[in-house]
Coordinates of C-alpha atoms and ligand atoms in Angstrom, one line a residue:
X1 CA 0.0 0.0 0.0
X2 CA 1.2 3.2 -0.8
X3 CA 2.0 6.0 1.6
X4 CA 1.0 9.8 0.5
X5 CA 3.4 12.3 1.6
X6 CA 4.1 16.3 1.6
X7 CA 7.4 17.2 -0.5
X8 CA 9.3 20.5 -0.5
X9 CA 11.8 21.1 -3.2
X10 CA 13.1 24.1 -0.8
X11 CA 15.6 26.4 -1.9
X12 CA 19.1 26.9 -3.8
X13 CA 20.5 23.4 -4.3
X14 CA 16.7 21.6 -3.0
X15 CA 15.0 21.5 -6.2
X16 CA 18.5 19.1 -7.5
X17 CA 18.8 17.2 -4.9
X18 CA 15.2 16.7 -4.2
X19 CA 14.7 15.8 -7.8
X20 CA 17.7 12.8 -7.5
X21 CA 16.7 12.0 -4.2
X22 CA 12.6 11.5 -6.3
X23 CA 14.4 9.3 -8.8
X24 CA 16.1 6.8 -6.5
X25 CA 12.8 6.6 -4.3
X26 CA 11.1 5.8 -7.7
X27 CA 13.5 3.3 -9.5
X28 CA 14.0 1.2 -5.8
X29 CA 10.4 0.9 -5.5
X30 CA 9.0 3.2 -2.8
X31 CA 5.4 2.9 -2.5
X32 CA 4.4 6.9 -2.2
X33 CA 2.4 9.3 -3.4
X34 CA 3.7 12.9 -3.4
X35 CA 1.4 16.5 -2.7
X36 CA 4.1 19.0 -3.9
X37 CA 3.9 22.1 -1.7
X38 CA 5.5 25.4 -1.9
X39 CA 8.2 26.5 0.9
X40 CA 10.4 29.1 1.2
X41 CA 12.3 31.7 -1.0
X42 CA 9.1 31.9 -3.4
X43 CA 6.6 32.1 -0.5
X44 CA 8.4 34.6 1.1
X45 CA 8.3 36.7 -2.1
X46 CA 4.5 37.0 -1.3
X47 CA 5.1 38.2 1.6
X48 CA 4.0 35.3 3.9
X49 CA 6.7 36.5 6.5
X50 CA 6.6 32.3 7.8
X51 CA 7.5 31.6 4.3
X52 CA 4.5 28.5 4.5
X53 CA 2.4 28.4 1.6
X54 CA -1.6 28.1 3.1
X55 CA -2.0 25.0 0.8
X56 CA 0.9 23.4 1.9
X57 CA -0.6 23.6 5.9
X58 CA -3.5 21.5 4.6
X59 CA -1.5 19.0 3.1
X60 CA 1.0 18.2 6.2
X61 CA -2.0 18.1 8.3
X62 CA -3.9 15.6 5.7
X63 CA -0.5 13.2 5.0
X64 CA 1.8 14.1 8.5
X65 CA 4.8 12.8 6.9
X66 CA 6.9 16.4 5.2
X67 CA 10.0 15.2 3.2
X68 CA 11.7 18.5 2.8
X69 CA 15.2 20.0 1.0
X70 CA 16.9 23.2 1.9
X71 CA 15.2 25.9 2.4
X72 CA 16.9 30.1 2.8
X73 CA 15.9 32.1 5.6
X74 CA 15.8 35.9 4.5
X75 CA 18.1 37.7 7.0
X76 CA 16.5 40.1 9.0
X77 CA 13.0 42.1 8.2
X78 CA 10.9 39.8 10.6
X79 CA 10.9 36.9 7.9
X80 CA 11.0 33.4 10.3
X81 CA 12.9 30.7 9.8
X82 CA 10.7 27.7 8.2
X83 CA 12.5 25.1 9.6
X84 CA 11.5 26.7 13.4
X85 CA 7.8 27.1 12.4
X86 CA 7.4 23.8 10.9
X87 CA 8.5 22.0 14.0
X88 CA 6.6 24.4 16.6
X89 CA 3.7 24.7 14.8
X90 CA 3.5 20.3 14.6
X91 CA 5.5 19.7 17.6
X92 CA 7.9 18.4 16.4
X93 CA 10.0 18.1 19.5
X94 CA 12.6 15.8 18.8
X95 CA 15.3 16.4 16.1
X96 CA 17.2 13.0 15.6
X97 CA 20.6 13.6 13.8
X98 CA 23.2 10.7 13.5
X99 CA 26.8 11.4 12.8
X100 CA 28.7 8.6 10.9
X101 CA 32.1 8.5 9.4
X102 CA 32.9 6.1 6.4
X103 CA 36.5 6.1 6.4
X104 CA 38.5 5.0 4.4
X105 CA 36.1 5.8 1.6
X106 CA 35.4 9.5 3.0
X107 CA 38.4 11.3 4.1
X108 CA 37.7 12.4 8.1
X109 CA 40.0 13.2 10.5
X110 CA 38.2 10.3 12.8
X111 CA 37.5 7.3 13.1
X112 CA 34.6 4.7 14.1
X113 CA 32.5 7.6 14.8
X114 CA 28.2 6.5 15.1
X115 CA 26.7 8.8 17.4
X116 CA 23.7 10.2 17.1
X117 CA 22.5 13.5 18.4
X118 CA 19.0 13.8 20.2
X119 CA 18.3 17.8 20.1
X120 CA 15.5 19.3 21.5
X121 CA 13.7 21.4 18.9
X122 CA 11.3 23.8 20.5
X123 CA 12.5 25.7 23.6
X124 CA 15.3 27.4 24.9
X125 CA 16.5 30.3 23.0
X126 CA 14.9 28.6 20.1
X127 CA 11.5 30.1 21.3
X128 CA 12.4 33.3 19.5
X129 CA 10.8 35.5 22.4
X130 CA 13.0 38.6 22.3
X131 CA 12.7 42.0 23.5
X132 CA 14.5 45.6 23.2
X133 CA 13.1 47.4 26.3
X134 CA 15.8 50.4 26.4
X135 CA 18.3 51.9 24.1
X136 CA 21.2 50.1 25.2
X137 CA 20.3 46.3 26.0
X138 CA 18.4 43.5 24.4
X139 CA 17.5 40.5 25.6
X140 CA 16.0 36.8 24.6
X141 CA 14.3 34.4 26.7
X142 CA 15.6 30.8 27.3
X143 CA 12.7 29.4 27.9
X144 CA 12.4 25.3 29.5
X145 CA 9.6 23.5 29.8
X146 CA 9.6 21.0 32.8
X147 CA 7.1 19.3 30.0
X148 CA 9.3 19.6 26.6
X149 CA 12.3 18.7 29.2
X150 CA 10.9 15.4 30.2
X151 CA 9.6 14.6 26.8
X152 CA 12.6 15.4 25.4
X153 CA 15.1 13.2 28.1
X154 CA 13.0 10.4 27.8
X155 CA 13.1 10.2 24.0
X156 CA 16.6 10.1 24.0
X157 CA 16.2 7.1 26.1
X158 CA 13.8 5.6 24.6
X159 CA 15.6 6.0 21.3
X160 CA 18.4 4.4 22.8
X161 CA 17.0 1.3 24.0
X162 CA 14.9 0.8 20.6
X163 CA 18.3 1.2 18.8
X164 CA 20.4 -1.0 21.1
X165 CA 22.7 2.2 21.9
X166 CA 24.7 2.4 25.2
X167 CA 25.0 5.0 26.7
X168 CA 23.0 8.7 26.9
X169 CA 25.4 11.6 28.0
X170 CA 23.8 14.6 27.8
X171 CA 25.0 18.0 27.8
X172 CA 24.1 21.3 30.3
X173 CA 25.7 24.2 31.5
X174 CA 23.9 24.3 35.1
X175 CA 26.8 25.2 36.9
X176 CA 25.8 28.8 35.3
X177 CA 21.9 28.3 34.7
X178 CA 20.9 26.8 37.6
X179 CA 17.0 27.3 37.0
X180 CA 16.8 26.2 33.3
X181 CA 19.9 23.8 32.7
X182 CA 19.9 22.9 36.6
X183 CA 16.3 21.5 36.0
X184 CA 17.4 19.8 32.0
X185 CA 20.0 18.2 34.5
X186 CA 17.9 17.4 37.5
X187 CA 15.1 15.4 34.8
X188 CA 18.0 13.8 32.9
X189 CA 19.2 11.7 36.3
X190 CA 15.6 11.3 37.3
X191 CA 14.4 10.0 34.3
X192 CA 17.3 8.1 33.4
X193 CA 17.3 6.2 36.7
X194 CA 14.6 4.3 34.6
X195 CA 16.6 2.9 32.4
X196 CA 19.4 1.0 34.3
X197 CA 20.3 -0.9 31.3
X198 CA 22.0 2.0 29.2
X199 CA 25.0 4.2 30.9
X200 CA 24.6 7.6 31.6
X201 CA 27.2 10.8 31.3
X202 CA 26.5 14.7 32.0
X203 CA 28.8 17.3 31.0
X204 CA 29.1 20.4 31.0
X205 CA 28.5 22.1 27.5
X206 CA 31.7 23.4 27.1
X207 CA 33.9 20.4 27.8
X208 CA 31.8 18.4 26.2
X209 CA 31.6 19.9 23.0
X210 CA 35.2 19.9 23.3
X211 CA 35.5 16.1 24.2
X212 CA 33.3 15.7 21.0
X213 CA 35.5 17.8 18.8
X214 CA 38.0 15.4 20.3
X215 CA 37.1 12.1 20.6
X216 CA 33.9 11.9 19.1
X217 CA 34.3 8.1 18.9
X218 CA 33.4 7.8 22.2
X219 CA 30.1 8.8 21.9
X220 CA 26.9 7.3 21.5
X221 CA 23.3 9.1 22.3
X222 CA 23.6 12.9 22.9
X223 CA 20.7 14.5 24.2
X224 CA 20.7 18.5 24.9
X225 CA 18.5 21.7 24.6
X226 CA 17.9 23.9 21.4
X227 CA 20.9 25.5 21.1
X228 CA 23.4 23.0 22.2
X229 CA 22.3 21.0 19.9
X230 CA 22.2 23.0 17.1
X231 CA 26.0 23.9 17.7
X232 CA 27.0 20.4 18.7
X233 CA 25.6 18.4 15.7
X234 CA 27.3 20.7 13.2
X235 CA 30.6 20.1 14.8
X236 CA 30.4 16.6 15.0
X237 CA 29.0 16.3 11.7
X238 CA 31.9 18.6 10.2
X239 CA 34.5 16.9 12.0
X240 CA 33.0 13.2 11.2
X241 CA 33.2 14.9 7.4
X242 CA 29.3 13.9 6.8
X243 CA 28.1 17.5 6.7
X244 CA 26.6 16.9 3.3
X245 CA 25.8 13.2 3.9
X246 CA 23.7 13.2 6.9
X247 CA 19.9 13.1 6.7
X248 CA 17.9 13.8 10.2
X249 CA 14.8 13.7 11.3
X250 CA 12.2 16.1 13.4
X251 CA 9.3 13.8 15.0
X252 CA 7.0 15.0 17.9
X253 CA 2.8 15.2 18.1
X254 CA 1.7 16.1 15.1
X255 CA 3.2 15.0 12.2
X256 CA 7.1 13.9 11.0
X257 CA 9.8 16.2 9.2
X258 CA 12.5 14.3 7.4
X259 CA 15.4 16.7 5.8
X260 CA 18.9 16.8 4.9
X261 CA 21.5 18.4 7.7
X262 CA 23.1 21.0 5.9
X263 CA 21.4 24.1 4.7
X264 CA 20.4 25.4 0.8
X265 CA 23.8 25.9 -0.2
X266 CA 23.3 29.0 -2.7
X267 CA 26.9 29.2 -3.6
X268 CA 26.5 25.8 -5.5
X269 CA 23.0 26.3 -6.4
X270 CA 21.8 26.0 -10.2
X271 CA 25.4 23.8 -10.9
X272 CA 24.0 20.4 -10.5
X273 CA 27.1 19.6 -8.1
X274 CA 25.5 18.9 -4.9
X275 CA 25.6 15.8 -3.3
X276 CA 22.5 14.5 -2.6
X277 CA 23.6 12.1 0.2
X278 CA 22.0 14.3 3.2
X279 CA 18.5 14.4 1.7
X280 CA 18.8 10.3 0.3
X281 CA 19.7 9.8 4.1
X282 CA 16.3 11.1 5.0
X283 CA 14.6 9.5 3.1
X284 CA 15.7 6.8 3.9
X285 CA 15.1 7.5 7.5
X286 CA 11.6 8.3 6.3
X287 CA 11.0 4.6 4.8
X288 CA 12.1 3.2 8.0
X289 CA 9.5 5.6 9.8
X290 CA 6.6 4.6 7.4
X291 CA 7.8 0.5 7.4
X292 CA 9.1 0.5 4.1
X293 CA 12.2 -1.1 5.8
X294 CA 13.2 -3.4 2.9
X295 CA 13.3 -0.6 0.0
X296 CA 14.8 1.9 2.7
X297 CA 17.6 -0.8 3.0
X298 CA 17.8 -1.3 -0.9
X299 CA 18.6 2.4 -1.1
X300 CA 21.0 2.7 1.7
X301 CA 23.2 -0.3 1.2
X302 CA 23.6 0.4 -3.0
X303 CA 24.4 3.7 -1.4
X304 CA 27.0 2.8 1.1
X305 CA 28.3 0.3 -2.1
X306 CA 28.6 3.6 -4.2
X307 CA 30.6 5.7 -1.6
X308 CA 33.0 2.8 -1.5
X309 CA 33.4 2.2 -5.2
X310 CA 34.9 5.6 -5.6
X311 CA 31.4 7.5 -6.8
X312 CA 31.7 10.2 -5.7
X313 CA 30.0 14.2 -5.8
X314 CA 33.2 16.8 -5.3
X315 CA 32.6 17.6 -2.1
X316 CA 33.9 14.6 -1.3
X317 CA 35.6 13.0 -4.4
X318 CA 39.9 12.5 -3.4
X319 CA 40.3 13.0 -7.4
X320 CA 37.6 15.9 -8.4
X321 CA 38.7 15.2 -11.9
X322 CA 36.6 12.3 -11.6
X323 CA 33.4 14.0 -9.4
X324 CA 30.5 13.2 -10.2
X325 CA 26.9 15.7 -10.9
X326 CA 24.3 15.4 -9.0
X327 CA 22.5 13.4 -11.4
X328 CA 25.1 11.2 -12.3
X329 CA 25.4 10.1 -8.4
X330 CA 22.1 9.2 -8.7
X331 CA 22.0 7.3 -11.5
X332 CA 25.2 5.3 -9.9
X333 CA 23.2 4.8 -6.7
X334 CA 19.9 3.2 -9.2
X335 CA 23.4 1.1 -10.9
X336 CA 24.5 -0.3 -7.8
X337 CA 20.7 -1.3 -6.5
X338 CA 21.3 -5.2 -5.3
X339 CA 24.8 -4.8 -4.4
X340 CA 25.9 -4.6 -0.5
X341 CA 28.9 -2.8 1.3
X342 CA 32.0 -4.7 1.7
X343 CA 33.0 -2.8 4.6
X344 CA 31.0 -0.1 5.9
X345 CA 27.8 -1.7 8.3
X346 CA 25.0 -2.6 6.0
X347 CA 21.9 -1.1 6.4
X348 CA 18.9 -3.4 8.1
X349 CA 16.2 -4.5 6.3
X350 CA 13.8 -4.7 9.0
X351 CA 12.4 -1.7 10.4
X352 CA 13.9 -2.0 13.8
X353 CA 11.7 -1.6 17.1
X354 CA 10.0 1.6 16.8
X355 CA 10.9 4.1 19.0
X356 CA 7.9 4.8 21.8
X357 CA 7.1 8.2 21.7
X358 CA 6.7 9.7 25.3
X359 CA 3.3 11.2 26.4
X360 CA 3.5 14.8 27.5
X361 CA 5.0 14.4 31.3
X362 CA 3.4 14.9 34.4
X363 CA 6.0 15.7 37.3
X364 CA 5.1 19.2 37.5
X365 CA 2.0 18.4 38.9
X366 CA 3.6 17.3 42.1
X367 CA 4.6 20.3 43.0
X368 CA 2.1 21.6 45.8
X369 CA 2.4 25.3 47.0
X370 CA 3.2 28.2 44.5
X371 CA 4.2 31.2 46.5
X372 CA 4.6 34.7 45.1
X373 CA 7.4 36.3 47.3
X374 CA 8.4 39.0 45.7
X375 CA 9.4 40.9 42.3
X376 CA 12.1 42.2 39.9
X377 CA 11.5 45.7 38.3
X378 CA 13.7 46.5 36.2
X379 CA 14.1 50.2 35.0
X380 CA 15.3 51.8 31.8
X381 CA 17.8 54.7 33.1
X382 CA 21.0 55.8 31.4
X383 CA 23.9 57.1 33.1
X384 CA 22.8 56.5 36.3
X385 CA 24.4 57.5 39.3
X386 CA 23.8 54.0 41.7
X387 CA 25.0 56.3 44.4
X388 CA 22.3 58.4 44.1
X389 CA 20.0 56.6 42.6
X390 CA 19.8 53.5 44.9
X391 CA 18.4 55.3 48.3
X392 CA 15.5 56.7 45.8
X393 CA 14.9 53.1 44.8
X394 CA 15.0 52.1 48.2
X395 CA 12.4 54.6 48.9
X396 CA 10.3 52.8 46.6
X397 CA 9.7 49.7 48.2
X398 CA 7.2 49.5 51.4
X399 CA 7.4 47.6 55.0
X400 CA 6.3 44.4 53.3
X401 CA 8.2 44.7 50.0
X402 CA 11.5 46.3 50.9
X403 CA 14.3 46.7 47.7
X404 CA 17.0 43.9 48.9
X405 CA 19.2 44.9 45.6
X406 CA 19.6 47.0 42.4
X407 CA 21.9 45.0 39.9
X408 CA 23.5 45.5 36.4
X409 CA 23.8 42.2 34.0
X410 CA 23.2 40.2 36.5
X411 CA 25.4 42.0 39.0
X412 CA 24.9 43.6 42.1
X413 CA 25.4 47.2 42.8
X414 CA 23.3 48.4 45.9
X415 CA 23.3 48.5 48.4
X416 CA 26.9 48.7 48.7
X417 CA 29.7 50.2 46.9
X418 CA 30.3 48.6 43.2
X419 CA 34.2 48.1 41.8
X420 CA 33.1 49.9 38.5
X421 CA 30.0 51.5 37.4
X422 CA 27.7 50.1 35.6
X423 CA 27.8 50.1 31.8
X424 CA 23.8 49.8 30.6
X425 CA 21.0 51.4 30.8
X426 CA 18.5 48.6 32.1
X427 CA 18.7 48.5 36.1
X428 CA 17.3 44.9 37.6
X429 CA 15.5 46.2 41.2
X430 CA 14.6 43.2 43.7
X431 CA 12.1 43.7 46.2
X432 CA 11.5 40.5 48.7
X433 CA 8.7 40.5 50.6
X434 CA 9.6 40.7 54.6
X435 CA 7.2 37.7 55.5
X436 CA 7.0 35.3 52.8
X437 CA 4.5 35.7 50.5
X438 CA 3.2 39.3 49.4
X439 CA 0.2 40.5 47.2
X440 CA -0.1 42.1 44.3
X441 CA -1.3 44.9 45.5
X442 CA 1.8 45.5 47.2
X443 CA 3.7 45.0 43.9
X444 CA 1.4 47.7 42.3
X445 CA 2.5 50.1 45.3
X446 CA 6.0 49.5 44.8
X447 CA 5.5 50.0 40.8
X448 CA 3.3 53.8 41.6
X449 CA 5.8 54.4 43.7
X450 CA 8.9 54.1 41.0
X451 CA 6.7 56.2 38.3
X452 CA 6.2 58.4 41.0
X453 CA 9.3 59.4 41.3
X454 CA 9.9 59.7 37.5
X455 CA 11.5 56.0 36.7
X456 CA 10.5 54.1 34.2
X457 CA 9.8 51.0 34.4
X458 CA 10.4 48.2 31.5
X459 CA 9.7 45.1 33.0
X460 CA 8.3 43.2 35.8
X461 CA 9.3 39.7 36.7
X462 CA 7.4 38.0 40.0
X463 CA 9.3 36.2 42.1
X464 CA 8.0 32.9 43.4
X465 CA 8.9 29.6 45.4
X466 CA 7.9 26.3 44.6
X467 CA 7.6 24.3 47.7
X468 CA 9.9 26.8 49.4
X469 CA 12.5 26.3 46.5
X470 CA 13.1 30.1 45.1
X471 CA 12.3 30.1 41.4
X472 CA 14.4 32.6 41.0
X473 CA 18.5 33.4 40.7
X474 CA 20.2 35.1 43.3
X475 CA 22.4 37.8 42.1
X476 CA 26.1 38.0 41.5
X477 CA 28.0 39.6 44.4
X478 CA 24.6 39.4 46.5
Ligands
LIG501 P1 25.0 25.3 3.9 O1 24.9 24.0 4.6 O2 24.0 25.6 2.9 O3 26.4 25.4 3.2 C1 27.7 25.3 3.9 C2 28.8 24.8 2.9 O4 28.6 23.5 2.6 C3 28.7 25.6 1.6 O5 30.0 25.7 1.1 C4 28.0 24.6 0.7 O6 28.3 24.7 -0.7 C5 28.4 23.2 1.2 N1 27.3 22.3 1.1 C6 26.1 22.2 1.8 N2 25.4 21.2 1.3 C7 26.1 20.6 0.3 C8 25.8 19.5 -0.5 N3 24.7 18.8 -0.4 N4 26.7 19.2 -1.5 C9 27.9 19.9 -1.6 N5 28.2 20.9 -0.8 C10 27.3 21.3 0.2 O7 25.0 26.4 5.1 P2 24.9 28.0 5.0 O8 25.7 28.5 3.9 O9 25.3 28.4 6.4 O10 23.4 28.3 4.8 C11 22.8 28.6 3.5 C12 21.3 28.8 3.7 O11 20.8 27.6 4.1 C13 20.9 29.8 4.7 O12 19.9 30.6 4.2 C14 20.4 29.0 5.9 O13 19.4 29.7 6.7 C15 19.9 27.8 5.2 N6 19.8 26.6 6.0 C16 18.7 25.8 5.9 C17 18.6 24.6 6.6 C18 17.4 23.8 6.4 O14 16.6 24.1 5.6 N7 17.3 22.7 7.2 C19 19.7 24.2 7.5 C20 20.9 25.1 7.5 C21 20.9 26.2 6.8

């Protein structure tokens, strides 16, 4: 039975590859039906700022399955990234991304490298929520869902059983966030206290990246936030050389996103020199997904056979005399159909145990009493004197919301005498409530009382405790 699926052609080199990538799927047998939608560049040009075609909505939501190529995000002017709307708007909270090498056949500077990289793909500073409040500072939220966290962490766990993987390390920098990554590490152990048969790592982001960059054989499962993983799968797919190889896949609630790892490559665009690899690659992860595992291994192994017969694209031909177009590789791909590896792992036939998606989490429920205990106002004033300014603050607050601190970037400045002054504009005021918890009328009070002295106010954060745990970081130097 054939499956009907959404297809992008994308952007600068999509339409080539996506076109190869259409023939192989053809001549190995696929069983799909294709709704071509529009994405990207030409959408954008009609000035759909999410560069999403209306049409093309209708048919993700009727087939769920999107196999997509490239697609250019305008710089600037409020255009948004596809890629980020695509997976918020279908939930698409896991992106999957393996990183292989194929020496000797593909020059990297490793060896035996198969990890694969388990990126959350809605959060953090992914969100997009930024704000300019003042002249001088701008600022992005990271946000962290106890939910997405949970969902995320367990994934990667799952995935790792399903796939007979090792070990999970995953990747925070909570010795500095202690709210956001603290909590990314605090589910991690929790959750992976489940799963006693597969090893568990944490490190920090930093030396882990680093340990990555340098032995990235030693990996196996990755799991991290947005960002991290955004950074981290590019540098182990650069260093494992499979930049343009690589296929991934974005899976979550609503629907499945299958698309190469690297981006729409305009410099190559229009040449018919791309390597198709990436985009084959999810594909093929695609007939896995859908249970076409036989053809999905057809592709892949006449593949693998072609990389070590010396077909190559010139991205990664040793002689570029002999590189091959983008066509051509496909066509030696369709020539090699039967034929296995001699050295690289084949891939399976079957479709391996499907990975069990998590249900949204619960934990968060347990917590039982949500206390407001104070606020953070934070003021837009340039060239402040803190001297000066500080016992007017101070003034501000009331008997049962006194000011406990003004900082600067994070860095404390009253009450007290700062080493240097303060370079920006945007002044963070605590006030703690004397007893516990306060009202918000007494937040209101404290707010008339800054305008009534002429400040102006930007922004106001609430300060709370969860089971007597401050949700809230203390300040630097306080
Ligand atoms: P890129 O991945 O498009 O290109 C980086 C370098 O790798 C270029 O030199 C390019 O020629 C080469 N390259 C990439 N894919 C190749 C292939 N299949 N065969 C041979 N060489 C290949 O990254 P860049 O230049 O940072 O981004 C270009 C555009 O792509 C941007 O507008 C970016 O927003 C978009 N992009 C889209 C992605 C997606 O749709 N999933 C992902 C990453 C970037």
């Amino acid at each position: 039975m054939s499956t009907r699926i959404t297809v992008a052609k994308g952007d600068g080199i999509g339409p080539e590859i996506m076109d190869a990538t259409l023939e192989v799927l053809a001549a190995a047998g696929a069983q799909l039906e294709y709704d071509f939608v529009e994405l990207g560049e030409k959408v954008f040009a009609k000035g759909v700022m999410n560069g999403v075609d209306p049409k093309a909505w209708d048919s993700i939501r009727a087939t769920r399955i999107l196999l997509k190529a490239p697609i250019t995000t305008p710089q600037g002017g409020g255009y948004k990234s596809v890629n980020v709307t695509m997976r918020k708007a279908f939930g698409l909270y896991a992106n999957v991304r393996s990183v292989r090498t194929f020496e000797p056949f593909v020059q990297s500077k490793h060896k035996g490298v198969d990890m694969v990289i388990v990126r959350e793909n809605e959060e953090g500073l992914y969100a997009g929520i930024e704000y300019r409040q003042t002249r001088d500072t701008s600022h992005s939220m990271k946000l962290y869902s106890r939910t997405g966290t949970e969902l995320i962490v367990r994934y990667a766990f799952e995935y790792a059983r399903a796939n007979g993987r090792k070990k999970v390390t995953c990747l925070i920098k909570d010795n500095i966030m202690k709210i956001t990554d603290g909590m990314f590490h605090q589910v991690f152990k929790l959750i992976g206290a489940e799963y006693p048969d597969i090893a568990k790592e944490s490190l920090i982001v930093d030396i882990g990246m680093a340990r990555i960059a340098d032995t990235p054989e030693k990996f196996d499962v990755v799991v991290c936030e947005n960002l991290y993983g955004d950074i981290v799968s590019d540098i182990a797919s650069q260093i494992a050389g499979s930049v343009g190889l690589a296929g991934s896949m974005n899976l979550g609630r609503g629907c499945s996103m299958f698309e190469a790892v690297h981006g729409s490559a305009p410099d190559i665009a229009g040449k018919g020199i791309a390597n198709p690899s990436g985009l084959l690659n999810a594909a093929i992860l695609m007939l896995y997904h859908i249970g076409q595992g036989e053809v999905a291994a057809k592709i892949g192994n006449a593949w693998l056979y072609t990389l070590e017969n010396g077909q190559h694209t010139g991205d990664i031909a040793q002689d570029k005399s002999k590189a091959l177009s983008t066509a051509d590789f496909a066509k030696a791909v369709i020539g090699n159909f039967g034929k296995m590896p001699a050295k690289l792992p084949a891939f399976a036939t079957g479709c391996g145990e499907a990975v069990r998606m998590p249900d949204a989490a619960a934990t968060t429920k347990s917590v039982r009493v949500k206390r407001l205990v104070g606020v953070d106002v934070f003021l837009d004033k340039a060239d402040a004197d803190i001297a000066e300014m500080g016992p007017m603050i101070e003034r501000c607050g009331t008997t049962s919301l006194p000011l406990k601190t003004v900082s600067s970037r994070g860095m404390k400045m009253y009450p007290g005498k700062p080493e240097v002054s303060a370079l920006s504009d945007l002044w963070a005021c605590r006030f703690l409530g004397k007893e516990g918890e306060v009202s918000a009328d007494a937040i209101r009070m404290v707010l008339a009382n800054l305008e009534g002295l002429g400040f102006d106010w930007v922004k106001v954060e609430n300060l709370y405790t969860f089971d007597g745990v401050p949700g809230f970081s203390a300040r630097q130097g306080e």
